[in-house]
Short mmCIF file of C-alpha atoms in Angstrom, two decimals:
data_model
loop_
_atom_site.label_atom_id
_atom_site.label_comp_id
_atom_site.label_asym_id
_atom_site.label_seq_id
_atom_site.Cartn_x
_atom_site.Cartn_y
_atom_site.Cartn_z
CA MET A 1 11.80 31.57 42.63
CA GLU A 2 13.77 29.61 40.02
CA PRO A 3 11.81 26.83 38.32
CA SER A 4 12.94 23.30 39.22
CA PRO A 5 15.45 21.93 36.70
CA THR A 6 14.24 19.13 34.42
CA PRO A 7 15.84 15.66 34.60
CA ASP A 8 17.43 16.48 31.25
CA THR A 9 19.00 19.81 32.24
CA TYR A 10 20.06 18.49 35.66
CA GLY A 11 21.47 15.28 34.16
CA VAL A 12 19.28 12.72 35.97
CA GLY A 13 19.67 9.31 34.35
CA ALA A 14 21.06 5.80 34.40
CA ARG A 15 23.08 3.23 32.50
CA VAL A 16 22.03 -0.43 32.70
CA ALA A 17 23.45 -3.68 31.31
CA LEU A 18 21.84 -7.13 31.47
CA HIS A 19 24.19 -10.15 31.53
CA PRO A 20 22.25 -13.43 31.34
CA MET A 21 24.73 -16.30 31.76
CA SER A 22 22.91 -18.34 29.17
CA SER A 23 23.31 -19.24 25.52
CA ARG A 24 19.86 -17.60 25.10
CA TYR A 25 21.24 -14.22 26.22
CA VAL A 26 20.32 -12.29 23.07
CA ASP A 27 16.65 -13.34 23.31
CA ILE A 28 16.54 -12.64 27.06
CA ILE A 29 18.03 -9.13 26.66
CA LEU A 30 15.95 -8.09 23.65
CA GLY A 31 12.80 -9.60 25.17
CA ALA A 32 13.28 -7.81 28.48
CA LEU A 33 13.89 -4.46 26.74
CA ALA A 34 10.68 -4.96 24.75
CA ASP A 35 8.74 -5.92 27.91
CA ALA A 36 10.01 -2.81 29.73
CA GLU A 37 9.04 -0.51 26.88
CA SER A 38 5.44 -0.57 28.06
CA GLU A 39 6.77 1.01 31.29
CA GLY A 40 8.80 3.50 29.29
CA ASN A 41 6.66 6.62 29.87
CA GLY A 42 9.05 9.41 30.74
CA VAL A 43 12.20 7.38 30.04
CA THR A 44 14.43 7.85 26.99
CA ALA A 45 16.31 4.58 26.34
CA THR A 46 19.38 4.60 24.06
CA THR A 47 21.29 1.36 23.56
CA GLY A 48 25.05 1.82 23.44
CA VAL A 49 27.93 -0.53 22.73
CA VAL A 50 28.43 -1.65 26.34
CA SER A 51 25.25 -0.56 28.15
CA THR A 52 21.92 1.24 27.67
CA TYR A 53 21.41 4.88 28.67
CA LEU A 54 18.14 5.83 30.38
CA GLY A 55 17.12 9.46 30.82
CA GLY A 56 14.19 10.49 33.01
CA ASP A 57 13.08 11.53 36.47
CA GLU A 58 13.72 9.33 39.50
CA ALA A 59 10.24 7.79 39.66
CA SER A 60 10.31 6.93 35.94
CA LEU A 61 13.80 5.43 36.18
CA LEU A 62 12.75 3.32 39.18
CA ARG A 63 9.64 2.03 37.38
CA TYR A 64 11.56 1.24 34.19
CA LEU A 65 14.52 -0.46 35.90
CA THR A 66 12.20 -2.58 38.05
CA ALA A 67 10.20 -3.70 35.02
CA LEU A 68 13.36 -4.38 32.96
CA ILE A 69 15.18 -6.46 35.55
CA ALA A 70 12.07 -8.41 36.58
CA ALA A 71 11.36 -9.17 32.91
CA ALA A 72 14.93 -10.34 32.34
CA ALA A 73 14.72 -12.60 35.42
CA ARG A 74 11.43 -14.11 34.21
CA ARG A 75 12.87 -14.73 30.75
CA ALA A 76 16.08 -16.18 32.23
CA ASP A 77 13.73 -18.75 33.78
CA GLY A 78 16.05 -19.85 36.57
CA GLU A 79 19.33 -19.31 34.69
CA HIS A 80 21.93 -17.04 36.30
CA LEU A 81 21.57 -13.32 35.52
CA ALA A 82 23.82 -10.40 36.49
CA VAL A 83 22.70 -6.78 36.05
CA THR A 84 24.77 -3.62 36.48
CA VAL A 85 23.12 -0.25 37.09
CA LEU A 86 24.72 3.21 37.32
CA LEU A 87 22.59 6.18 38.42
CA SER A 88 23.91 9.73 38.05
CA ARG A 89 22.57 13.21 38.84
CA GLY A 90 23.95 16.74 38.76
CA CYS A 91 26.35 16.38 35.83
CA PRO A 92 24.31 16.69 32.62
CA GLY A 93 27.21 16.62 30.15
CA GLU A 94 28.98 13.55 28.94
CA VAL A 95 32.37 13.95 30.53
CA THR A 96 32.20 17.61 31.56
CA CYS A 97 29.87 19.21 34.11
CA ASP A 98 28.06 22.25 32.75
CA LEU A 99 26.00 22.86 35.88
CA ARG A 100 27.27 25.16 38.60
CA GLY A 101 24.62 25.79 41.19
CA ALA A 102 22.86 24.56 44.25
CA ALA A 103 22.12 20.90 44.81
CA TRP A 104 18.53 20.07 43.96
CA ALA A 105 16.24 17.08 44.43
CA SER A 106 12.50 16.54 44.27
CA ASP A 107 10.72 14.95 47.20
CA ALA A 108 8.23 12.94 45.16
CA PRO A 109 7.46 9.52 46.67
CA LEU A 110 9.60 6.69 45.30
CA THR A 111 8.17 3.21 45.62
CA ALA A 112 8.11 0.16 43.36
CA GLU A 113 5.68 -2.76 43.24
CA THR A 114 7.08 -6.04 44.54
CA THR A 115 8.29 -8.25 41.67
CA GLY A 116 8.69 -11.62 43.37
CA VAL A 117 12.25 -11.73 42.00
CA GLN A 118 14.84 -12.20 44.77
CA ALA A 119 18.36 -10.82 44.31
CA VAL A 120 21.65 -10.14 46.06
CA ALA A 121 23.37 -6.88 45.11
CA GLU A 122 26.55 -4.92 45.80
CA TRP A 123 25.93 -1.21 46.19
CA SER A 124 28.26 1.81 46.26
CA LEU A 125 27.22 5.46 46.65
CA TYR A 126 29.48 8.35 45.62
CA PRO A 127 28.61 11.96 46.53
CA LEU A 128 30.93 13.97 44.26
CA LEU A 129 30.42 17.33 45.89
CA ASP A 130 30.96 19.51 42.84
CA GLY A 131 29.28 22.87 43.38
CA GLY A 132 27.87 21.66 46.68
CA ASP A 133 27.92 22.98 50.21
CA PRO A 134 31.47 22.81 51.66
CA ALA A 135 29.86 21.39 54.81
CA ALA A 136 29.03 18.33 52.71
CA SER A 137 32.72 17.51 52.28
CA ALA A 138 32.41 14.90 55.02
CA HIS A 139 31.14 12.72 52.22
CA MET A 140 30.84 9.58 54.34
CA GLU A 141 27.98 11.09 56.34
CA PRO A 142 25.25 10.74 53.70
CA ILE A 143 26.62 7.30 52.86
CA MET A 144 26.26 6.21 56.47
CA ALA A 145 22.70 7.57 56.53
CA ALA A 146 21.90 5.55 53.41
CA ILE A 147 23.32 2.38 54.98
CA ASP A 148 21.29 3.04 58.12
CA GLU A 149 18.22 3.19 55.87
CA ALA A 150 19.25 -0.14 54.32
CA ARG A 151 19.39 -1.67 57.80
CA ALA A 152 16.01 -0.18 58.73
CA THR A 153 14.36 -1.69 55.62
CA GLY A 154 15.83 -5.13 56.34
CA LEU A 155 17.68 -5.23 53.01
CA PHE A 156 21.17 -4.89 54.52
CA ASP A 157 23.02 -8.21 54.07
CA GLY A 158 26.60 -7.32 54.97
CA SER A 159 29.58 -5.09 54.32
CA GLU A 160 32.19 -5.86 51.67
CA HIS A 161 35.29 -3.92 50.79
CA TYR A 162 34.05 -0.89 48.77
CA ALA A 163 30.41 -2.03 48.71
CA THR A 164 27.37 -2.79 50.85
CA ARG A 165 25.55 -6.03 50.16
CA LEU A 166 21.75 -5.92 49.89
CA ARG A 167 19.36 -8.88 49.65
CA GLY A 168 15.66 -8.90 48.89
CA ASP A 169 13.06 -8.28 46.20
CA VAL A 170 14.52 -6.47 43.17
CA ALA A 171 11.88 -3.73 43.55
CA ASP A 172 12.75 -3.06 47.21
CA ILE A 173 16.50 -2.94 46.48
CA LEU A 174 15.99 -0.54 43.57
CA ALA A 175 13.62 1.67 45.58
CA LEU A 176 16.15 1.99 48.42
CA VAL A 177 19.04 2.75 46.05
CA VAL A 178 17.12 5.27 43.93
CA ARG A 179 15.69 7.00 47.03
CA THR A 180 18.99 7.35 48.90
CA TRP A 181 20.79 8.51 45.73
CA ARG A 182 18.09 11.13 45.19
CA ASP A 183 18.09 12.19 48.86
CA VAL A 184 21.89 12.63 49.03
CA GLY A 185 21.36 14.79 45.93
CA ALA A 186 19.39 17.30 47.98
CA ARG A 187 22.70 18.21 49.69
CA VAL A 188 25.33 17.38 47.07
CA GLN A 189 24.99 18.32 43.41
CA HIS A 190 26.79 15.48 41.64
CA VAL A 191 25.93 12.03 43.04
CA VAL A 192 26.60 8.66 41.40
CA THR A 193 25.61 5.20 42.63
CA HIS A 194 26.58 1.77 41.25
CA LEU A 195 24.58 -1.41 41.84
CA SER A 196 25.47 -4.97 40.72
CA PHE A 197 22.69 -7.54 40.96
CA SER A 198 23.15 -11.29 41.07
CA ILE A 199 19.97 -13.31 40.41
CA ASN A 200 19.67 -17.13 40.43
CA SER A 201 23.33 -17.64 41.25
CA PRO A 202 24.30 -21.23 42.08
CA THR A 203 26.73 -19.86 44.72
CA GLN A 204 24.30 -17.40 46.33
CA GLU A 205 22.92 -19.69 48.97
CA ALA A 206 26.22 -21.33 49.84
CA SER A 207 28.00 -18.01 50.35
CA ALA A 208 25.19 -16.28 52.19
CA MET B 1 59.73 11.02 57.17
CA GLU B 2 56.67 8.81 57.54
CA PRO B 3 56.97 5.39 55.90
CA SER B 4 54.73 4.85 52.85
CA PRO B 5 51.43 3.19 53.75
CA THR B 6 50.95 -0.41 52.61
CA PRO B 7 48.18 -1.28 50.10
CA ASP B 8 46.38 -2.91 53.00
CA THR B 9 46.51 0.06 55.41
CA TYR B 10 45.76 2.55 52.61
CA GLY B 11 42.91 0.42 51.22
CA VAL B 12 44.25 -0.25 47.72
CA GLY B 13 42.21 -2.97 46.05
CA ALA B 14 39.60 -4.05 43.55
CA ARG B 15 36.38 -5.96 43.05
CA VAL B 16 35.92 -7.94 39.83
CA ALA B 17 33.07 -10.01 38.35
CA LEU B 18 33.20 -12.16 35.21
CA HIS B 19 29.93 -12.61 33.28
CA PRO B 20 30.31 -15.08 30.41
CA MET B 21 27.06 -15.14 28.43
CA SER B 22 27.34 -18.85 27.94
CA SER B 23 25.86 -22.01 29.40
CA ARG B 24 29.51 -22.91 30.19
CA TYR B 25 29.83 -19.89 32.52
CA VAL B 26 30.77 -21.82 35.67
CA ASP B 27 33.69 -23.58 33.94
CA ILE B 28 34.85 -20.33 32.30
CA ILE B 29 34.82 -18.39 35.60
CA LEU B 30 36.46 -21.09 37.73
CA GLY B 31 38.99 -21.87 35.00
CA ALA B 32 39.97 -18.21 34.59
CA LEU B 33 40.38 -17.76 38.36
CA ALA B 34 42.64 -20.84 38.44
CA ASP B 35 44.66 -19.55 35.46
CA ALA B 36 45.12 -16.15 37.11
CA GLU B 37 46.31 -17.68 40.37
CA SER B 38 49.76 -18.18 38.89
CA GLU B 39 49.87 -14.37 38.55
CA GLY B 40 48.61 -13.97 42.08
CA ASN B 41 51.86 -12.89 43.77
CA GLY B 42 51.01 -9.96 45.97
CA VAL B 43 47.24 -10.23 45.44
CA THR B 44 44.78 -11.53 48.04
CA ALA B 45 41.67 -12.83 46.24
CA THR B 46 38.46 -13.43 48.22
CA THR B 47 35.38 -14.60 46.36
CA GLY B 48 32.15 -12.99 47.56
CA VAL B 49 28.51 -13.54 46.72
CA VAL B 50 28.38 -11.02 43.87
CA SER B 51 32.04 -10.33 43.02
CA THR B 52 35.62 -11.16 44.02
CA TYR B 53 37.73 -8.86 46.19
CA LEU B 54 41.38 -8.34 45.27
CA GLY B 55 43.81 -6.66 47.69
CA GLY B 56 47.29 -5.62 46.59
CA ASP B 57 49.43 -2.84 45.19
CA GLU B 58 48.64 -1.24 41.84
CA ALA B 59 51.19 -3.21 39.81
CA SER B 60 50.01 -6.53 41.29
CA LEU B 61 46.34 -5.67 40.69
CA LEU B 62 47.08 -4.71 37.08
CA ARG B 63 48.98 -7.96 36.44
CA TYR B 64 46.27 -10.11 38.07
CA LEU B 65 43.31 -8.40 36.36
CA THR B 66 45.02 -8.59 32.96
CA ALA B 67 45.72 -12.32 33.42
CA LEU B 68 42.20 -13.03 34.73
CA ILE B 69 40.30 -11.24 31.97
CA ALA B 70 42.54 -12.57 29.19
CA ALA B 71 42.09 -16.11 30.57
CA ALA B 72 38.30 -15.70 30.73
CA ALA B 73 38.26 -14.42 27.13
CA ARG B 74 40.35 -17.39 25.93
CA ARG B 75 38.10 -19.83 27.76
CA ALA B 76 34.96 -18.10 26.43
CA ASP B 77 36.39 -19.01 23.00
CA GLY B 78 34.44 -16.43 21.00
CA GLU B 79 31.34 -16.37 23.22
CA HIS B 80 30.23 -13.01 24.63
CA LEU B 81 31.87 -12.00 27.92
CA ALA B 82 31.20 -8.96 30.15
CA VAL B 83 33.53 -8.05 33.02
CA THR B 84 33.02 -5.39 35.67
CA VAL B 85 35.94 -3.96 37.66
CA LEU B 86 35.91 -1.53 40.58
CA LEU B 87 39.22 -0.09 41.85
CA SER B 88 39.36 1.81 45.14
CA ARG B 89 42.10 3.55 47.13
CA GLY B 90 42.25 5.70 50.24
CA CYS B 91 39.34 4.16 52.17
CA PRO B 92 40.61 0.98 53.83
CA GLY B 93 37.46 0.14 55.82
CA GLU B 94 34.42 -1.58 54.49
CA VAL B 95 31.86 1.20 54.56
CA THR B 96 33.66 3.69 56.79
CA CYS B 97 36.91 5.56 56.10
CA ASP B 98 39.44 5.23 58.89
CA LEU B 99 42.21 7.15 57.16
CA ARG B 100 42.57 10.86 57.66
CA GLY B 101 45.74 12.16 56.13
CA ALA B 102 47.46 13.33 53.03
CA ALA B 103 46.80 11.76 49.66
CA TRP B 104 49.52 9.28 48.74
CA ALA B 105 50.46 7.31 45.64
CA SER B 106 53.56 5.47 44.51
CA ASP B 107 55.14 6.33 41.17
CA ALA B 108 56.16 2.78 40.25
CA PRO B 109 55.83 2.05 36.52
CA LEU B 110 52.49 0.46 35.53
CA THR B 111 52.47 -1.47 32.29
CA ALA B 112 50.86 -4.72 31.19
CA GLU B 113 51.86 -7.16 28.46
CA THR B 114 49.60 -7.13 25.41
CA THR B 115 47.04 -9.97 25.58
CA GLY B 116 45.72 -10.07 22.01
CA VAL B 117 42.18 -9.80 23.48
CA GLN B 118 40.27 -6.84 22.07
CA ALA B 119 37.56 -5.16 24.15
CA VAL B 120 35.27 -2.17 24.36
CA ALA B 121 34.80 -0.69 27.84
CA GLU B 122 32.88 2.03 29.66
CA TRP B 123 34.99 3.85 32.23
CA SER B 124 34.09 6.26 35.06
CA LEU B 125 36.54 7.87 37.49
CA TYR B 126 35.45 9.32 40.86
CA PRO B 127 37.82 11.40 43.00
CA LEU B 128 36.05 11.46 46.37
CA LEU B 129 38.13 14.18 47.98
CA ASP B 130 37.87 13.04 51.56
CA GLY B 131 40.84 14.35 53.51
CA GLY B 132 42.33 15.84 50.38
CA ASP B 133 43.51 19.27 49.39
CA PRO B 134 40.56 21.71 49.14
CA ALA B 135 42.12 22.87 45.86
CA ALA B 136 41.23 19.43 44.48
CA SER B 137 37.53 20.21 44.87
CA ALA B 138 37.36 20.99 41.15
CA HIS B 139 37.04 17.23 40.79
CA MET B 140 36.51 17.31 37.04
CA GLU B 141 40.09 18.48 36.47
CA PRO B 142 41.85 15.16 37.17
CA ILE B 143 39.08 13.40 35.23
CA MET B 144 39.72 15.59 32.19
CA ALA B 145 43.47 14.91 32.50
CA ALA B 146 42.74 11.17 32.53
CA ILE B 147 40.56 11.46 29.43
CA ASP B 148 43.30 13.46 27.69
CA GLU B 149 45.63 10.57 28.47
CA ALA B 150 43.07 8.15 26.97
CA ARG B 151 43.08 10.22 23.77
CA ALA B 152 46.89 10.35 23.72
CA THR B 153 47.11 6.54 23.98
CA GLY B 154 44.61 6.02 21.15
CA LEU B 155 42.20 4.08 23.39
CA PHE B 156 39.51 6.80 23.52
CA ASP B 157 36.48 5.59 21.55
CA GLY B 158 33.81 8.14 22.48
CA SER B 159 31.89 9.85 25.24
CA GLU B 160 28.71 8.43 26.72
CA HIS B 161 26.49 9.87 29.41
CA TYR B 162 28.38 9.23 32.69
CA ALA B 163 31.18 7.22 31.07
CA THR B 164 34.03 7.35 28.59
CA ARG B 165 34.25 4.55 26.04
CA LEU B 166 37.63 2.90 25.50
CA ARG B 167 38.56 0.36 22.80
CA GLY B 168 41.70 -1.71 22.43
CA ASP B 169 43.70 -4.54 23.94
CA VAL B 170 42.48 -5.50 27.43
CA ALA B 171 46.00 -4.93 28.82
CA ASP B 172 46.25 -1.41 27.40
CA ILE B 173 42.79 -0.46 28.71
CA LEU B 174 43.58 -1.82 32.19
CA ALA B 175 46.99 -0.12 32.27
CA LEU B 176 45.44 3.26 31.41
CA VAL B 177 42.66 2.90 33.97
CA VAL B 178 44.94 1.67 36.80
CA ARG B 179 47.53 4.37 36.04
CA THR B 180 45.13 7.31 35.95
CA TRP B 181 43.29 6.05 39.06
CA ARG B 182 46.64 5.81 40.89
CA ASP B 183 47.83 9.21 39.61
CA VAL B 184 44.63 11.04 40.65
CA GLY B 185 45.29 9.41 44.02
CA ALA B 186 48.49 11.44 44.41
CA ARG B 187 46.23 14.51 44.81
CA VAL B 188 43.01 13.09 46.24
CA GLN B 189 42.91 10.51 49.02
CA HIS B 190 39.81 8.48 48.18
CA VAL B 191 39.51 7.63 44.48
CA VAL B 192 37.25 5.00 42.92
CA THR B 193 37.02 3.95 39.29
CA HIS B 194 34.52 1.62 37.58
CA LEU B 195 35.18 -0.20 34.31
CA SER B 196 32.75 -2.42 32.34
CA PHE B 197 34.28 -4.54 29.59
CA SER B 198 32.42 -6.04 26.66
CA ILE B 199 34.33 -8.77 24.78
CA ASN B 200 33.09 -10.67 21.70
CA SER B 201 29.79 -8.81 21.60
CA PRO B 202 27.69 -9.46 18.49
CA THR B 203 26.59 -5.79 18.54
CA GLN B 204 30.05 -4.31 19.03
CA GLU B 205 30.95 -3.87 15.40
CA ALA B 206 27.53 -2.66 14.33
CA SER B 207 27.34 -0.04 17.08
CA ALA B 208 30.91 1.13 16.75
#
């Protein structure tokens, strides 16, 4: 039996960017990154020009992202905050995919502690099929299963063009998105998901 | 011969969100949307809770996005601005794909007038293959061709995990991204691309 690949060799990781709509944005971003560092076990964080790269297994990424976004929301202290998250698995290189093999995913439990921070988010899930089972080429099927799971958890808030809207505690939204992304990965090698959070938006209630 | 599908029936459109990191963010966003309206011929804009949906053909989307982001940058007046853009084609429904047919793309010219606004951006391109030629299942091939085009235009600024970094005038970056997304669409039905701009970042020069 082949050993399980590591998050590093399988290319499991994330990119995240915090956008506080506040003149205090530098303090909010740097403060939140420092706060999340204490949750950083198992996560390699590398700040880039546009966003921060996070490498690690699914449970570590979920814990880190939850801590980071909750910390940013606390530091924003009621001011509007947008956060973009990209999760990717199955393509460990930068622009090229070096892996050619079977899809793989752990089945470790993925839960996150409630933060008390409410958010609305737009979510897209992209199974990219490379190296996967040809039967998986009906790529909408795992997406529909993920949306069914969103409905079952009560987080589903509506359908937009190209995205599903979720509403709830930041931890619950992240847990759903990380879990479905990981679970689609058991059938499809290369899977990417994008998530855009809006927190404390003045238009959130009116548009809901 | 079948008539060409319309942008609406083929699902050609975008989602965009402006994130000015400024206490003036509401004025900057609403002002930029009003400025861009004069470029709105052929684009249907619908503001959602998290982002704004734009429907229209590729040339109209390119013109509108260029006007919108340049206007936001002018109104931000040196303050930090992040912008996220999602472009999608070939999946006209909200979460489900109703189209089953051959990939299709126009070959109309796609250029945008220089704005004078410099940006750094992270770019990802996802050919989703649904209904497409099985030969297209090597989905990295059109991505590599798009990155080669980025190098040829001088906009390529580096490779990140899960994204390619571009640097240059906002119009040139958008033109490259819209063009390559459209051109991959000639071979693959459902193609999505995500682009995150950073404008006037205090860390941009240091990290470059």
